[in-house]
Amino acid sequence: MASGRGSNFQAIQKEIEAGKLDAEISLLLSDRAKAPALAMAAAHGIDARALPYDKNDRAAFERAAGDLFEQAGCAYIILAGFMRILTPEFIDRFENRILNIHPSLLPSFKGLHPQQQALDAGVKFSGCTVHLVTQELDAGPILAQAVVPVLAQDDEETLSQRILEQEHRVYAEAIRVLANKEPA
Ligand code: GRF
């Protein structure tokens, strides 16, 4: 599931195409019809769909999304820049089968603008975390992390870019481990 740029989606897809990740992306779902990730997926022959999202009826989007994932036989749901909070019902429906990537070393800097939070805190290292999605935001079991230095001259953009390069590596790595296991 992706809402925007789709660089994490693209990195995962490249690993699959290069034969380095034994997985298949059966479906890309977005809450935004204009998400660049949709066009990228379609260009790779992946079923790519936007579903209408009404923030007053999140459950409707999630019911439709969940049904599509089940029909497509998806073992896991990978959140790749999906910018909506999922309801407890959806998280329960796919317990231990939803992964997210967050651009900080969790449990530090949960929520929005984690890179700016890291700069504001003055930490010398930050990074990214792949974790299972649970009811508590950005707090599920950690599957993989990568560390980057925070440099004196960094701003939110330069730090985000350095972290993003690691996101692209570490997300595929986490999926590689899971792809060899049956979901719990
Ligand atoms: C990434 O920084 C990811 O960690 C965060 O949202 C951003 C998505 O980027 N959850 P992209 O759409 O994958 O390029």
Short mmCIF file of C-alpha atoms and ligand atoms in Angstrom, two decimals:
data_model
loop_
_atom_site.label_atom_id
_atom_site.label_comp_id
_atom_site.label_asym_id
_atom_site.label_seq_id
_atom_site.Cartn_x
_atom_site.Cartn_y
_atom_site.Cartn_z
CA MET A 1 0.00 0.00 0.00
CA ALA A 2 1.41 3.35 -0.98
CA SER A 3 0.17 6.93 -0.95
CA GLY A 4 2.87 8.77 -2.83
CA ARG A 5 6.30 8.76 -4.44
CA GLY A 6 6.74 5.00 -4.23
CA SER A 7 10.52 4.77 -3.99
CA ASN A 8 10.30 1.94 -1.43
CA PHE A 9 7.84 0.11 -3.65
CA GLN A 10 10.27 0.55 -6.55
CA ALA A 11 13.24 -0.70 -4.55
CA ILE A 12 11.35 -3.86 -3.54
CA GLN A 13 10.18 -4.42 -7.10
CA LYS A 14 13.76 -4.06 -8.40
CA GLU A 15 15.03 -6.68 -5.96
CA ILE A 16 12.33 -9.06 -7.17
CA GLU A 17 13.10 -8.37 -10.83
CA ALA A 18 16.81 -8.89 -10.19
CA GLY A 19 16.02 -12.30 -8.71
CA LYS A 20 17.33 -11.27 -5.29
CA LEU A 21 13.99 -11.47 -3.53
CA ASP A 22 11.79 -14.51 -4.05
CA ALA A 23 8.44 -12.77 -3.73
CA GLU A 24 5.65 -11.47 -5.88
CA ILE A 25 3.77 -8.20 -5.63
CA SER A 26 0.22 -9.29 -6.39
CA LEU A 27 -1.45 -5.97 -5.86
CA LEU A 28 -0.59 -2.34 -5.19
CA LEU A 29 -3.34 -0.37 -3.50
CA SER A 30 -3.38 3.37 -2.95
CA ASP A 31 -5.68 5.81 -1.24
CA ARG A 32 -4.65 8.44 -3.82
CA ALA A 33 -5.46 8.06 -7.50
CA LYS A 34 -2.49 10.28 -8.41
CA ALA A 35 0.13 8.42 -6.37
CA PRO A 36 3.20 7.94 -8.62
CA ALA A 37 3.55 4.46 -7.11
CA LEU A 38 0.42 3.38 -9.02
CA ALA A 39 1.83 4.24 -12.43
CA MET A 40 5.14 2.60 -11.55
CA ALA A 41 3.39 -0.60 -10.54
CA ALA A 42 1.21 -0.64 -13.63
CA ALA A 43 4.32 -0.18 -15.80
CA HIS A 44 5.66 -3.39 -14.27
CA GLY A 45 2.44 -5.26 -15.04
CA ILE A 46 1.33 -5.25 -11.42
CA ASP A 47 -2.36 -4.95 -10.63
CA ALA A 48 -2.44 -1.36 -9.31
CA ARG A 49 -5.60 0.20 -7.95
CA ALA A 50 -6.73 3.32 -6.16
CA LEU A 51 -9.63 2.96 -3.81
CA PRO A 52 -11.70 5.94 -2.68
CA TYR A 53 -10.76 7.08 0.82
CA ASP A 54 -13.22 8.91 3.01
CA LYS A 55 -11.65 9.86 6.32
CA ASN A 56 -15.10 9.77 7.93
CA ASP A 57 -15.53 6.16 6.83
CA ARG A 58 -12.08 4.61 6.97
CA ALA A 59 -13.64 1.19 7.46
CA ALA A 60 -15.16 1.23 3.97
CA PHE A 61 -11.74 1.69 2.34
CA GLU A 62 -10.21 -0.95 4.56
CA ARG A 63 -12.97 -3.51 4.01
CA ALA A 64 -12.57 -3.14 0.24
CA ALA A 65 -8.76 -3.23 0.51
CA GLY A 66 -8.83 -6.28 2.78
CA ASP A 67 -11.16 -8.16 0.44
CA LEU A 68 -8.88 -7.41 -2.51
CA PHE A 69 -5.80 -8.58 -0.62
CA GLU A 70 -7.55 -11.80 0.31
CA GLN A 71 -8.80 -12.40 -3.22
CA ALA A 72 -5.25 -11.84 -4.50
CA GLY A 73 -3.94 -14.36 -1.96
CA CYS A 74 -1.49 -11.91 -0.37
CA ALA A 75 0.53 -13.37 2.49
CA TYR A 76 1.73 -9.95 3.63
CA ILE A 77 0.71 -6.33 3.30
CA ILE A 78 3.67 -4.01 2.91
CA LEU A 79 3.10 -0.37 3.81
CA ALA A 80 5.41 1.66 1.61
CA GLY A 81 4.68 5.27 2.38
CA PHE A 82 1.01 4.62 3.09
CA MET A 83 0.09 7.79 4.92
CA ARG A 84 -3.13 6.73 6.65
CA ILE A 85 -3.62 5.29 10.09
CA LEU A 86 -5.18 1.83 9.89
CA THR A 87 -8.14 0.96 12.11
CA PRO A 88 -7.82 -1.72 14.81
CA GLU A 89 -10.25 -3.91 12.82
CA PHE A 90 -7.98 -3.98 9.78
CA ILE A 91 -4.89 -4.61 11.90
CA ASP A 92 -6.70 -7.51 13.62
CA ARG A 93 -7.85 -8.93 10.31
CA PHE A 94 -4.25 -9.18 9.13
CA GLU A 95 -2.56 -9.76 12.46
CA ASN A 96 1.23 -10.15 12.15
CA ARG A 97 0.95 -9.78 8.37
CA ILE A 98 1.31 -6.00 7.96
CA LEU A 99 4.78 -4.46 7.69
CA ASN A 100 5.71 -0.81 7.87
CA ILE A 101 8.91 1.15 7.43
CA HIS A 102 9.53 4.20 9.56
CA PRO A 103 12.42 6.62 9.01
CA SER A 104 13.82 6.61 12.54
CA LEU A 105 15.41 4.16 14.92
CA LEU A 106 12.25 3.16 16.77
CA PRO A 107 11.22 3.44 19.54
CA SER A 108 12.68 6.95 19.11
CA PHE A 109 10.80 9.54 17.06
CA LYS A 110 7.44 7.96 16.35
CA GLY A 111 4.80 9.71 14.28
CA LEU A 112 5.23 12.52 11.81
CA HIS A 113 8.52 14.16 10.70
CA PRO A 114 10.80 11.70 12.46
CA GLN A 115 13.86 13.04 10.62
CA GLN A 116 13.18 16.57 11.92
CA GLN A 117 12.52 15.12 15.38
CA ALA A 118 15.98 13.49 15.23
CA LEU A 119 17.59 16.79 14.21
CA ASP A 120 15.76 18.66 16.97
CA ALA A 121 16.90 16.10 19.54
CA GLY A 122 20.53 16.48 18.42
CA VAL A 123 21.15 12.75 18.07
CA LYS A 124 24.32 11.74 16.23
CA PHE A 125 22.81 8.67 14.58
CA SER A 126 19.41 7.95 13.17
CA GLY A 127 18.09 5.45 10.63
CA CYS A 128 15.07 3.40 9.73
CA THR A 129 13.05 0.55 11.15
CA VAL A 130 10.95 -2.16 9.55
CA HIS A 131 8.35 -3.40 11.99
CA LEU A 132 5.13 -5.37 12.22
CA VAL A 133 2.07 -3.16 12.54
CA THR A 134 0.19 -3.50 15.82
CA GLN A 135 -2.52 -1.43 17.45
CA GLU A 136 -0.03 1.03 18.90
CA LEU A 137 1.42 3.45 16.32
CA ASP A 138 5.02 2.69 15.27
CA ALA A 139 5.44 0.29 18.18
CA GLY A 140 5.18 -3.24 16.74
CA PRO A 141 7.94 -5.88 16.87
CA ILE A 142 11.08 -4.74 15.06
CA LEU A 143 12.19 -6.88 12.10
CA ALA A 144 15.17 -4.87 10.79
CA GLN A 145 16.96 -1.58 11.31
CA ALA A 146 19.70 0.41 9.61
CA VAL A 147 21.75 3.23 11.10
CA VAL A 148 23.04 6.40 9.44
CA PRO A 149 25.09 9.25 10.89
CA VAL A 150 23.47 12.64 11.46
CA LEU A 151 25.88 15.30 10.19
CA ALA A 152 26.27 18.79 11.59
CA GLN A 153 25.15 20.42 8.35
CA ASP A 154 22.08 18.18 7.86
CA ASP A 155 18.62 19.54 7.34
CA GLU A 156 15.43 17.49 7.12
CA GLU A 157 15.93 16.88 3.42
CA THR A 158 19.54 15.71 3.49
CA LEU A 159 18.96 13.46 6.48
CA SER A 160 15.79 12.04 4.90
CA GLN A 161 17.71 11.23 1.72
CA ARG A 162 20.49 9.44 3.62
CA ILE A 163 17.92 7.41 5.56
CA LEU A 164 15.91 6.66 2.41
CA GLU A 165 18.90 4.94 0.78
CA GLN A 166 18.98 2.56 3.73
CA GLU A 167 15.19 2.10 3.66
CA HIS A 168 15.52 0.74 0.14
CA ARG A 169 18.07 -1.83 1.27
CA VAL A 170 16.58 -2.86 4.58
CA TYR A 171 12.92 -3.24 3.51
CA ALA A 172 13.78 -5.90 0.94
CA GLU A 173 16.01 -7.58 3.50
CA ALA A 174 13.17 -7.84 6.03
CA ILE A 175 10.78 -9.17 3.39
CA ARG A 176 13.41 -11.70 2.29
CA VAL A 177 13.41 -13.17 5.78
CA LEU A 178 9.60 -13.29 5.95
CA ALA A 179 9.18 -14.64 2.42
CA ASN A 180 10.70 -17.90 3.56
CA LYS A 181 8.20 -18.31 6.39
CA GLU A 182 4.51 -18.96 6.56
CA PRO A 183 2.62 -16.09 8.23
CA ALA A 184 1.89 -16.71 11.92
C1 GRF B 1 9.52 6.81 3.54
O1 GRF B 1 10.44 7.69 4.14
C2 GRF B 1 8.94 5.88 4.57
O2 GRF B 1 9.83 5.56 5.59
C3 GRF B 1 7.81 6.70 5.14
O3 GRF B 1 7.28 7.38 4.03
C4 GRF B 1 8.28 7.55 3.04
C5 GRF B 1 7.76 6.95 1.78
O4 GRF B 1 8.60 7.18 0.68
N1 GRF B 1 6.87 5.85 5.82
P1 GRF B 1 8.34 6.44 -0.71
O5 GRF B 1 6.91 6.77 -1.13
O6 GRF B 1 8.53 4.97 -0.52
O7 GRF B 1 9.34 7.03 -1.65
#
